[in-house]
XYZ file of C-alpha atoms in Angstrom:
666
model
C -61.664 50.524 -63.043
C -62.565 46.562 -62.796
C -65.403 46.343 -59.936
C -65.621 43.152 -58.609
C -68.202 41.269 -57.709
C -69.553 40.209 -54.281
C -69.906 37.071 -55.360
C -66.053 36.976 -56.782
C -63.789 34.659 -54.111
C -60.402 35.362 -56.751
C -57.600 35.422 -54.362
C -59.347 33.723 -51.382
C -56.422 30.189 -51.517
C -53.860 32.519 -51.000
C -54.083 32.148 -46.976
C -54.410 28.864 -47.143
C -51.073 28.701 -49.187
C -49.363 30.436 -46.638
C -50.406 28.742 -44.144
C -49.622 25.155 -45.766
C -46.230 26.738 -46.654
C -45.739 27.416 -42.752
C -46.794 24.229 -41.857
C -44.473 22.145 -43.902
C -41.579 24.654 -43.299
C -41.980 23.838 -39.352
C -42.210 20.417 -40.243
C -39.392 19.794 -42.429
C -37.342 22.322 -39.917
C -37.968 19.020 -37.121
C -37.837 16.937 -39.307
C -34.183 18.020 -40.111
C -33.148 18.592 -36.411
C -34.409 15.196 -35.433
C -32.418 13.501 -38.227
C -29.321 16.031 -37.203
C -29.491 15.001 -33.245
C -30.057 11.279 -34.858
C -27.308 11.447 -37.232
C -24.945 13.346 -33.669
C -26.227 10.437 -31.748
C -25.418 7.523 -33.938
C -21.769 9.336 -34.167
C -21.825 9.407 -30.611
C -22.447 6.087 -29.645
C -20.521 4.551 -32.705
C -17.590 6.840 -31.063
C -18.854 5.341 -27.257
C -19.049 1.122 -28.555
C -15.446 1.458 -30.705
C -14.431 2.891 -26.568
C -15.965 -0.123 -25.673
C -14.407 -2.844 -28.032
C -10.927 -1.149 -27.821
C -11.505 -1.880 -23.667
C -12.395 -5.272 -24.651
C -9.594 -6.021 -26.650
C -7.444 -4.179 -24.136
C -8.443 -6.105 -20.657
C -8.172 -9.224 -23.188
C -4.703 -8.261 -24.388
C -3.508 -7.300 -20.544
C -5.455 -11.053 -19.613
C -3.220 -13.035 -22.750
C -0.299 -11.307 -21.243
C -0.118 -12.640 -17.763
C -2.089 -16.188 -18.738
C 1.463 -16.835 -20.931
C 3.660 -15.130 -18.485
C 5.657 -16.551 -15.551
C 3.468 -14.307 -13.120
C 2.662 -15.854 -10.102
C 1.067 -13.141 -7.520
C 4.233 -13.205 -5.560
C 5.182 -10.137 -3.169
C 7.504 -7.399 -5.470
C 6.187 -9.337 -8.652
C 4.790 -7.359 -12.120
C 1.912 -8.146 -13.884
C 3.817 -7.520 -17.232
C 7.027 -7.985 -16.630
C 9.186 -5.124 -15.030
C 6.049 -2.734 -14.877
C 1.784 -3.371 -13.656
C 0.749 -1.015 -16.907
C 0.454 -2.870 -20.296
C 0.984 0.221 -23.106
C -1.210 -0.643 -26.169
C -0.415 2.069 -28.895
C -2.126 2.368 -32.153
C -4.864 -0.006 -30.985
C -8.041 -0.384 -31.993
C -7.581 2.426 -34.671
C -7.628 5.800 -34.763
C -6.224 5.881 -31.333
C -4.015 3.829 -28.537
C -4.930 1.894 -24.762
C -3.443 0.920 -21.726
C -3.679 -1.258 -19.203
C -2.982 -1.227 -15.248
C -3.029 -4.205 -12.701
C -3.334 -4.131 -9.390
C -3.748 -7.427 -6.800
C -6.802 -8.220 -5.050
C -5.870 -9.133 -1.235
C -9.416 -9.813 -0.390
C -9.591 -13.741 -1.328
C -7.602 -16.184 1.270
C -6.880 -18.439 -1.677
C -5.415 -22.117 -0.447
C -3.350 -23.408 -3.181
C -0.622 -26.050 -3.449
C 1.091 -26.638 -6.920
C 3.692 -28.717 -5.104
C 4.696 -29.264 -1.513
C 7.804 -26.564 -0.902
C 5.550 -23.807 -2.709
C 1.977 -24.087 -0.725
C 0.559 -22.367 1.799
C -1.071 -25.637 4.021
C 0.013 -28.679 4.425
C 0.392 -31.786 2.463
C -1.203 -33.933 4.832
C -3.774 -34.138 7.166
C -1.879 -35.480 9.893
C 1.734 -36.406 9.121
C 3.788 -38.491 11.800
C 7.385 -38.583 11.293
C 8.488 -41.043 14.087
C 9.261 -44.055 12.590
C 9.810 -46.266 15.379
C 9.457 -47.679 19.411
C 5.919 -45.883 19.595
C 2.526 -45.642 17.894
C 2.592 -43.026 14.943
C -1.101 -42.351 15.082
C -3.183 -44.162 17.940
C -6.930 -43.185 17.709
C -9.311 -44.456 21.087
C -13.092 -43.992 21.110
C -16.202 -45.543 21.962
C -17.026 -48.394 20.403
C -19.276 -48.077 17.043
C -17.280 -44.621 17.241
C -15.898 -42.999 14.036
C -12.657 -40.141 14.315
C -13.196 -37.968 10.785
C -10.253 -36.434 9.577
C -10.288 -34.546 6.404
C -7.210 -34.659 4.200
C -4.213 -37.140 3.621
C -2.875 -39.016 6.966
C 0.422 -40.546 6.636
C 2.157 -42.220 9.598
C 6.422 -43.159 8.996
C 5.514 -45.783 11.481
C 1.879 -47.414 12.317
C -1.487 -46.808 13.072
C -3.475 -47.850 16.173
C -7.403 -47.781 15.993
C -9.210 -48.942 19.429
C -12.672 -49.671 18.887
C -14.502 -47.463 16.391
C -13.263 -46.291 12.838
C -10.649 -43.845 11.393
C -12.268 -42.239 8.308
C -11.027 -40.086 5.484
C -12.607 -38.638 2.512
C -8.930 -39.320 0.880
C -5.853 -41.669 1.531
C -4.285 -43.274 4.021
C -0.761 -44.241 4.455
C 1.562 -46.005 7.209
C 4.696 -46.910 6.914
C 3.842 -49.497 9.350
C 1.380 -51.432 10.027
C -2.257 -50.694 10.834
C -4.720 -52.151 12.983
C -8.414 -51.242 13.756
C -11.205 -50.390 10.833
C -9.599 -47.566 8.327
C -12.040 -45.979 5.672
C -10.583 -44.634 2.938
C -10.583 -43.805 -0.340
C -8.426 -45.506 -1.517
C -7.982 -48.182 0.358
C -5.606 -47.993 3.153
C -2.008 -48.203 1.840
C -0.229 -50.244 4.783
C 3.085 -51.535 5.036
C 3.583 -48.924 2.437
C 7.537 -47.923 0.407
C 7.394 -44.357 1.089
C 7.038 -41.049 -0.792
C 7.878 -37.357 -0.247
C 4.636 -36.815 0.942
C 5.784 -38.525 4.484
C 9.060 -36.253 4.960
C 9.086 -33.107 7.046
C 7.822 -30.256 5.781
C 10.304 -29.024 7.993
C 8.824 -25.563 8.396
C 10.929 -22.317 9.961
C 9.527 -20.901 13.126
C 8.764 -17.273 13.132
C 11.746 -16.345 15.754
C 15.611 -16.217 14.575
C 16.751 -14.857 17.752
C 15.289 -15.134 21.348
C 12.926 -11.942 22.077
C 12.708 -9.761 24.842
C 11.899 -11.346 28.296
C 8.102 -10.402 29.407
C 6.984 -10.142 32.951
C 4.015 -11.428 33.622
C 0.867 -9.641 33.119
C -1.469 -8.077 36.120
C -3.557 -10.432 37.934
C -5.760 -9.066 40.262
C -9.874 -8.953 39.626
C -11.859 -12.127 38.550
C -13.344 -12.210 35.771
C -11.432 -9.438 33.693
C -9.177 -9.044 30.476
C -6.114 -9.864 31.330
C -3.836 -9.057 27.803
C -0.446 -10.364 26.894
C 2.460 -8.970 24.588
C 4.358 -11.171 22.308
C 8.268 -12.170 23.787
C 10.020 -14.850 26.292
C 7.947 -16.253 28.962
C 9.902 -18.738 31.014
C 7.388 -19.245 34.556
C 5.009 -22.014 33.703
C 4.440 -22.030 37.574
C 3.131 -17.803 37.259
C 1.133 -18.887 33.867
C -0.383 -21.380 35.791
C -0.652 -20.150 38.608
C -2.751 -17.313 36.849
C -4.882 -19.366 34.963
C -6.375 -21.367 37.939
C -9.674 -21.754 39.553
C -7.918 -20.127 42.969
C -6.358 -17.318 41.174
C -7.115 -13.526 42.082
C -7.851 -13.318 37.910
C -9.931 -17.220 37.220
C -13.128 -16.870 34.906
C -11.300 -14.210 32.939
C -9.662 -13.533 29.154
C -6.908 -14.228 28.857
C -5.200 -12.412 25.832
C -2.216 -12.835 23.640
C -1.781 -9.894 20.734
C -0.918 -11.088 17.800
C 2.703 -11.918 17.660
C 5.160 -14.644 18.781
C 5.236 -16.512 21.427
C 8.521 -18.364 23.204
C 7.797 -20.893 25.946
C 11.289 -21.635 27.087
C 10.013 -22.594 30.917
C 13.264 -22.904 33.636
C 10.838 -23.394 36.636
C 12.975 -27.274 36.718
C 16.553 -25.544 36.888
C 18.565 -26.374 39.357
C 19.844 -23.007 39.940
C 17.386 -20.348 40.202
C 16.641 -16.451 41.100
C 14.452 -15.885 43.961
C 11.599 -14.450 41.503
C 11.615 -17.888 39.396
C 9.167 -20.564 41.878
C 10.697 -24.155 41.373
C 8.305 -27.542 39.751
C 8.068 -28.445 36.139
C 7.653 -26.677 33.306
C 4.245 -27.035 31.919
C 2.134 -24.146 31.610
C -1.912 -26.000 32.963
C -4.948 -23.673 31.734
C -7.333 -25.339 34.149
C -9.593 -22.021 34.516
C -11.095 -19.004 32.031
C -10.480 -18.145 28.160
C -7.445 -18.632 26.358
C -7.931 -16.109 23.145
C -4.118 -15.900 20.966
C -4.654 -13.825 18.096
C -6.715 -10.930 16.691
C -10.692 -10.897 18.182
C -13.269 -10.716 16.770
C -17.424 -11.116 17.597
C -20.172 -13.760 16.446
C -19.778 -12.297 12.856
C -16.732 -12.419 12.269
C -15.754 -8.613 12.354
C -12.336 -7.791 14.010
C -13.822 -6.207 17.307
C -10.676 -3.936 19.709
C -11.017 -6.906 22.483
C -12.086 -9.848 23.074
C -15.032 -9.806 25.508
C -14.983 -11.535 29.383
C -15.726 -14.737 28.826
C -14.565 -15.136 25.550
C -16.782 -17.449 23.130
C -14.550 -20.160 21.973
C -14.460 -21.277 19.013
C -14.798 -18.340 17.071
C -13.071 -15.734 19.570
C -10.182 -14.880 16.860
C -9.636 -13.926 13.827
C -9.290 -17.573 11.608
C -7.126 -17.583 8.481
C -9.394 -20.153 6.865
C -11.314 -17.285 6.653
C -9.755 -14.208 6.280
C -6.756 -13.402 4.627
C -6.213 -10.095 6.597
C -5.331 -12.416 9.361
C -2.845 -11.576 11.584
C -2.703 -14.371 14.749
C -0.058 -15.864 16.894
C 2.780 -18.293 17.046
C 3.409 -20.142 20.223
C 7.630 -21.398 19.737
C 7.958 -24.158 22.881
C 11.779 -25.335 23.801
C 12.862 -27.071 25.944
C 10.953 -29.496 27.914
C 8.024 -26.573 27.793
C 4.828 -27.859 27.547
C 1.144 -26.982 27.502
C -1.636 -28.754 29.595
C -5.371 -27.536 28.993
C -7.710 -28.743 31.365
C -10.820 -27.219 32.547
C -10.076 -24.120 30.745
C -10.730 -22.992 26.990
C -8.128 -22.311 24.709
C -8.284 -20.631 21.164
C -5.108 -20.068 19.095
C -4.872 -18.260 15.267
C -2.356 -18.374 13.205
C -1.227 -15.616 10.667
C -2.739 -16.329 7.038
C 0.014 -16.195 4.628
C -0.325 -16.758 0.595
C 3.243 -18.649 0.415
C 3.420 -21.116 3.470
C 1.319 -22.841 6.350
C 0.022 -20.719 9.136
C 1.812 -22.123 11.701
C -0.104 -21.495 14.693
C 1.411 -23.808 17.783
C 5.165 -24.381 16.880
C 7.513 -27.329 18.938
C 11.517 -26.544 17.855
C 13.358 -29.157 16.528
C 16.915 -27.525 16.742
C 19.121 -25.206 18.969
C 20.847 -25.532 22.481
C 21.976 -23.723 25.738
C 25.019 -21.174 25.208
C 26.712 -20.652 28.363
C 28.793 -17.944 28.938
C 31.582 -17.666 30.791
C 32.495 -14.780 31.407
C 36.157 -12.966 33.402
C 35.254 -9.478 34.780
C 37.632 -6.906 36.093
C 37.943 -3.647 37.716
C 39.096 -0.436 36.494
C 40.674 2.740 37.568
C 42.347 2.316 41.069
C 41.677 0.459 43.912
C 40.661 2.250 47.151
C 40.508 1.256 50.924
C 42.982 1.131 53.542
C 46.255 -1.325 52.130
C 49.332 0.645 52.230
C 49.553 0.446 48.447
C 46.916 0.148 44.935
C 48.198 1.516 42.008
C 45.984 1.783 39.574
C 44.944 -1.319 37.140
C 46.934 -3.432 40.634
C 44.004 -5.600 40.246
C 42.917 -6.371 36.727
C 45.051 -9.268 35.622
C 47.673 -11.130 36.920
C 50.924 -8.774 36.288
C 53.036 -8.993 39.477
C 51.458 -4.833 39.925
C 50.610 -5.523 43.230
C 47.886 -4.163 46.253
C 50.491 -4.725 49.267
C 49.715 -3.947 52.821
C 52.374 -4.259 55.614
C 51.188 -5.102 59.073
C 54.350 -3.792 61.075
C 52.445 -4.367 64.434
C 51.962 -7.437 66.450
C 48.460 -8.244 67.354
C 44.948 -8.088 65.847
C 45.310 -5.839 62.817
C 43.512 -5.665 59.513
C 43.201 -4.000 56.245
C 41.094 -3.854 52.546
C 41.260 -3.019 49.278
C 38.390 -2.567 47.295
C 37.898 -2.138 43.557
C 35.270 -1.352 40.993
C 33.742 -1.769 37.243
C 33.321 -5.157 36.353
C 31.393 -4.112 33.611
C 29.748 -6.891 31.210
C 31.755 -6.805 27.940
C 28.058 -7.146 26.284
C 24.411 -6.495 28.349
C 23.182 -9.683 29.844
C 19.923 -10.660 28.974
C 16.918 -10.701 30.830
C 15.987 -14.349 31.634
C 19.454 -15.610 32.055
C 20.124 -18.049 34.573
C 23.644 -17.615 36.742
C 25.028 -20.711 37.507
C 28.123 -19.754 39.762
C 29.462 -16.663 40.756
C 33.335 -16.917 41.727
C 36.408 -14.451 42.468
C 39.302 -15.144 41.023
C 41.620 -14.174 43.736
C 45.708 -14.166 43.157
C 47.681 -13.346 46.683
C 49.921 -13.810 49.565
C 51.766 -12.936 52.207
C 55.716 -12.787 53.030
C 55.007 -13.580 56.811
C 52.897 -17.236 55.654
C 50.627 -18.142 58.051
C 46.980 -20.625 57.818
C 45.983 -18.557 61.003
C 45.243 -15.372 58.585
C 41.335 -14.569 58.253
C 40.920 -13.477 54.644
C 37.848 -12.723 53.152
C 36.115 -11.487 50.121
C 32.774 -9.838 49.191
C 30.629 -7.940 46.696
C 28.411 -5.291 46.692
C 26.414 -5.654 42.541
C 25.544 -2.002 41.161
C 22.331 -0.681 42.918
C 22.531 -3.807 45.316
C 23.497 -4.353 48.993
C 26.506 -6.122 50.071
C 26.785 -10.056 50.257
C 28.300 -11.918 53.009
C 31.563 -11.804 53.440
C 33.442 -15.411 51.533
C 36.310 -17.597 53.310
C 39.695 -17.326 51.023
C 42.411 -19.603 52.019
C 45.472 -18.766 53.522
C 48.813 -20.008 53.196
C 51.939 -20.906 55.371
C 54.501 -20.179 52.718
C 55.274 -16.581 51.137
C 53.979 -17.017 47.932
C 51.178 -15.914 45.727
C 48.066 -18.517 45.072
C 45.268 -18.244 42.537
C 41.667 -19.386 44.124
C 38.339 -19.179 43.759
C 36.370 -18.593 45.641
C 32.350 -18.783 45.094
C 30.105 -16.019 45.943
C 27.167 -17.550 44.068
C 24.122 -15.147 46.349
C 20.328 -14.540 45.756
C 20.802 -10.603 44.748
C 23.529 -11.737 42.164
C 21.151 -14.288 40.454
C 17.848 -11.621 40.556
C 20.281 -8.943 39.176
C 21.955 -11.399 36.549
C 18.116 -13.085 35.799
C 16.397 -9.640 35.543
C 18.922 -8.208 32.792
C 19.837 -5.309 35.910
C 23.506 -6.390 36.515
C 25.191 -3.831 35.222
C 29.204 -4.623 37.822
C 30.193 -4.610 41.142
C 32.714 -3.368 43.962
C 34.365 -6.007 45.210
C 36.857 -5.871 48.280
C 39.561 -8.506 49.887
C 40.352 -8.095 53.565
C 43.173 -9.431 55.689
C 42.753 -9.852 58.946
C 46.577 -10.736 60.721
C 48.218 -12.458 63.583
C 51.338 -11.221 62.647
C 53.845 -9.222 61.142
C 53.980 -9.048 57.431
C 53.115 -7.625 54.332
C 49.405 -8.959 52.439
C 49.963 -8.856 48.838
C 46.939 -8.860 45.936
C 47.500 -9.011 42.201
C 44.158 -9.677 40.602
C 40.666 -9.753 42.205
C 38.280 -10.789 39.535
C 34.719 -11.711 39.049
C 34.349 -15.152 37.199
C 30.086 -15.222 36.551
C 28.871 -18.925 35.026
C 25.367 -17.932 33.514
C 23.161 -19.491 30.747
C 21.402 -16.973 28.602
C 18.081 -17.821 27.010
C 18.280 -19.464 23.526
C 16.552 -21.320 21.038
C 16.554 -24.889 22.294
C 15.274 -27.834 20.793
C 12.617 -30.019 22.632
C 14.669 -32.355 25.174
C 14.190 -34.050 28.539
C 10.766 -35.684 28.966
C 9.406 -34.429 25.402
C 11.733 -36.924 23.720
C 11.238 -39.776 25.768
C 9.245 -43.189 23.801
C 5.723 -42.174 24.837
C 3.386 -43.557 26.558
C 6.568 -44.850 28.960
C 5.911 -43.345 32.555
C 8.376 -40.830 32.204
C 7.659 -39.573 28.747
C 5.696 -36.571 28.526
C 3.767 -34.701 25.409
C 4.301 -31.358 24.010
C 0.746 -30.713 24.412
C -2.347 -32.193 25.936
C -5.543 -31.564 26.382
C -8.116 -34.231 29.201
C -11.301 -35.203 29.699
C -12.315 -32.285 32.230
C -16.003 -30.324 32.105
C -15.694 -27.342 30.329
C -12.485 -28.105 28.799
C -12.176 -26.713 24.992
C -9.248 -26.815 22.669
C -9.152 -25.474 19.408
C -5.594 -24.412 17.229
C -6.919 -22.350 13.887
C -4.107 -23.259 12.320
C -1.013 -25.615 11.717
C 0.417 -27.215 14.507
C 4.461 -27.989 13.844
C 6.126 -30.232 16.530
C 8.142 -32.822 14.741
C 10.039 -33.785 17.366
C 7.364 -33.928 19.899
C 3.976 -36.195 20.677
C 0.504 -34.410 20.780
C -1.965 -36.303 23.294
C -5.804 -34.419 23.039
C -8.734 -36.022 24.337
C -11.849 -34.880 22.713
C -14.705 -34.152 25.212
C -17.007 -30.849 23.863
C -15.634 -30.257 20.639
C -17.826 -28.314 18.620
C -15.669 -27.840 15.389
C -12.553 -29.087 14.235
C -9.812 -28.637 16.801
C -7.220 -28.827 14.692
C -7.139 -26.412 10.918
C -4.353 -26.396 8.370
C -3.324 -30.256 9.953
C -0.974 -31.764 12.208
C 2.532 -32.192 11.938
C 3.966 -34.581 14.971
C 6.460 -36.914 16.397
C 3.131 -39.139 17.260
C -0.525 -38.187 17.548
C -2.454 -39.631 20.521
C -6.177 -38.617 20.101
C -8.828 -40.226 22.675
C -12.296 -38.997 22.193
C -15.396 -40.066 25.225
C -18.539 -40.898 24.970
C -20.044 -37.249 24.913
C -18.995 -36.156 21.941
C -21.879 -35.199 19.459
C -19.512 -33.572 17.027
C -20.047 -35.398 13.597
C -17.933 -33.097 11.255
C -14.035 -34.265 10.703
C -12.176 -33.368 13.944
C -8.692 -32.487 12.051
C -8.633 -31.479 8.565
C -6.465 -29.291 6.392
C -8.342 -27.422 3.831
C -8.932 -27.719 0.025
C -7.294 -26.161 -2.637
C -9.334 -22.946 -3.763
C -10.877 -24.104 -7.561
C -8.400 -23.319 -10.048
C -6.510 -20.216 -9.278
C -3.689 -19.748 -7.817
C -3.987 -15.289 -7.605
C -6.097 -12.848 -8.339
C -6.015 -9.520 -9.748
C -7.667 -6.139 -10.311
C -7.474 -4.666 -14.587
C -8.080 -1.452 -15.704
C -8.427 -0.942 -19.133
C -7.989 2.721 -20.652
C -8.811 4.220 -23.599
C -6.554 7.889 -25.276
C -9.020 8.385 -28.357
C -6.792 10.130 -31.260
C -3.558 9.181 -29.648
C -0.806 7.533 -30.046
C 0.290 6.285 -27.129
C -1.700 6.186 -23.702
C -0.076 6.609 -20.225
C -3.125 6.542 -17.080
C -2.477 10.049 -15.277
C -0.729 12.072 -18.797
C -1.183 15.245 -20.543
C -5.074 16.582 -21.350
C -6.849 15.759 -24.112
C -8.363 17.691 -26.046
C -7.855 20.732 -23.319
C -8.846 21.448 -19.839
C -11.569 19.362 -18.488
C -10.918 16.586 -20.615
C -8.773 13.804 -19.488
C -6.275 12.211 -22.144
C -7.455 8.748 -20.585
C -10.837 7.667 -19.675
C -11.441 4.492 -17.619
C -13.858 1.910 -19.846
C -13.518 -1.209 -18.201
C -12.003 -2.559 -14.924
C -12.554 -6.646 -13.982
C -11.281 -8.846 -11.905
C -9.425 -11.725 -13.444
C -9.380 -14.837 -13.061
C -13.339 -14.434 -12.105
C -14.793 -15.238 -8.574
C -15.321 -18.712 -9.060
C -14.272 -19.137 -12.561
C -11.304 -21.812 -13.637
C -7.546 -20.364 -14.496
C -7.677 -21.624 -17.961
């Protein structure tokens, strides 16, 4: 047996070797694991990068498809031909892609690629009158500047009394110019004409007369008085409500969004009792008139305007908000608006393809009077001897008769009912006349007979008796007897006339047979109609009898703003600026003639009338979303799942807006 000496160190290196091998193995294992993780990460990043590149390429393909198409963003159009999805099979290698497109409604876009496709007027001021009166008349203190943003075009002359007319672009006048005019290029007076001077022919928001609205209650000063869209025909009532002596003085008068038709009938020769007489001018002499969607000082939409309203800035302005829902005030006949000591702000409705016309003067249309003959139905009643069914409806020899065999004073009556209009008479109709057509006679003949007719409207009271002529012969005669009454006129105006009862009474002093062949009711009325401006609004201005569609006078507290296009091609606008703090006519003015006066108290130095500039570079905007479908030949958003539950077949990789904010479409 070999003995190991005490100083022998053979085998001592083995533990060290084992430790070293273990450490090396652990380090190598860690390195191999790290390398595997790195490889996996590299593969994943490579796949993500490939997907991102594929998505970017898909977006570029989508943009190019829209750029080279006829898509304009109009309602009903699709971004990619017949669809809003562009499919890209076998796109980018190892898969496919798709691009979806949605419109971006969140931006006000002002664009005018042509005068026929334009959501703003071509001019800031366009006057269409061709002679006999000034096209544009500006009166102001010496040294003042009347500023306009946009083209000024007059189809007649331009007259600047004191101060100057300054615009950032061109001025055209087909007639002469007088006074100081500053423009770029220099003003063209005696201009030969161009399409810029043509009537744009905007159509009103109305195609028919809306239902008549009664004036809302006016009971408390400093309150909110709310109006609804519809027909208003009482200028005197509106003026009384908005006066300093009104029971609701100092109120906010809110005209909710919609279309309003003002066709005042106060000057009509024949009126119902509830419609006071007077001229057809609505005067705002007190309070705060807000027309459109109300907003607060930060331009956020609110449920209702405050009392008092802060004018300007009380309603949603279509120059700022593509969702602006406003009003259109349409004026017909000789109806007019006068702003005195009150404050008025009228906001139009934004549209991507037409100007936001807020104030409209009708250029066509006329009254269409109706004459209708109403007949009875059923069997007549009363005390006549005979009254067969249908005996009084037409002239046909089917007689209602009464034979008086006794002498002295004797009487009898025949009564007929029905007289229902063939169509409902609309509220707001003006009754011009009501007549009873009666065919009657007596075989004993006498001019001393006392013959009368009476009318009782359905649901109303019996009217006075009206005299019917009597004759000495024994023939039948046809007479028209005027039975127009306040009660009948009011029913027609209120739209509540549904029929009537007519009575024919004969009082005789001789023997004979009274005969009635027909008893008809003839109504002659004028229903509400869309009427072109007429009367004094069509006279040469400013003759003593002429009047303007809109006047704003130099009264303390007066404010008048139209946040939208004003279109009155047959009328004159006459506005005095006293307390303006921003442009009073936004989106331009089209009128027959425009008169503007500035007082010495005007401190506003910006453009008084403007048309907004076109949005830079593009007509529309869209949002594009790219979808990548790895390992699939086609890619349809919303399709089957891949590779299994929990994994979407498609993945949204990119979403962008095109064109980008502030970028040009090129």
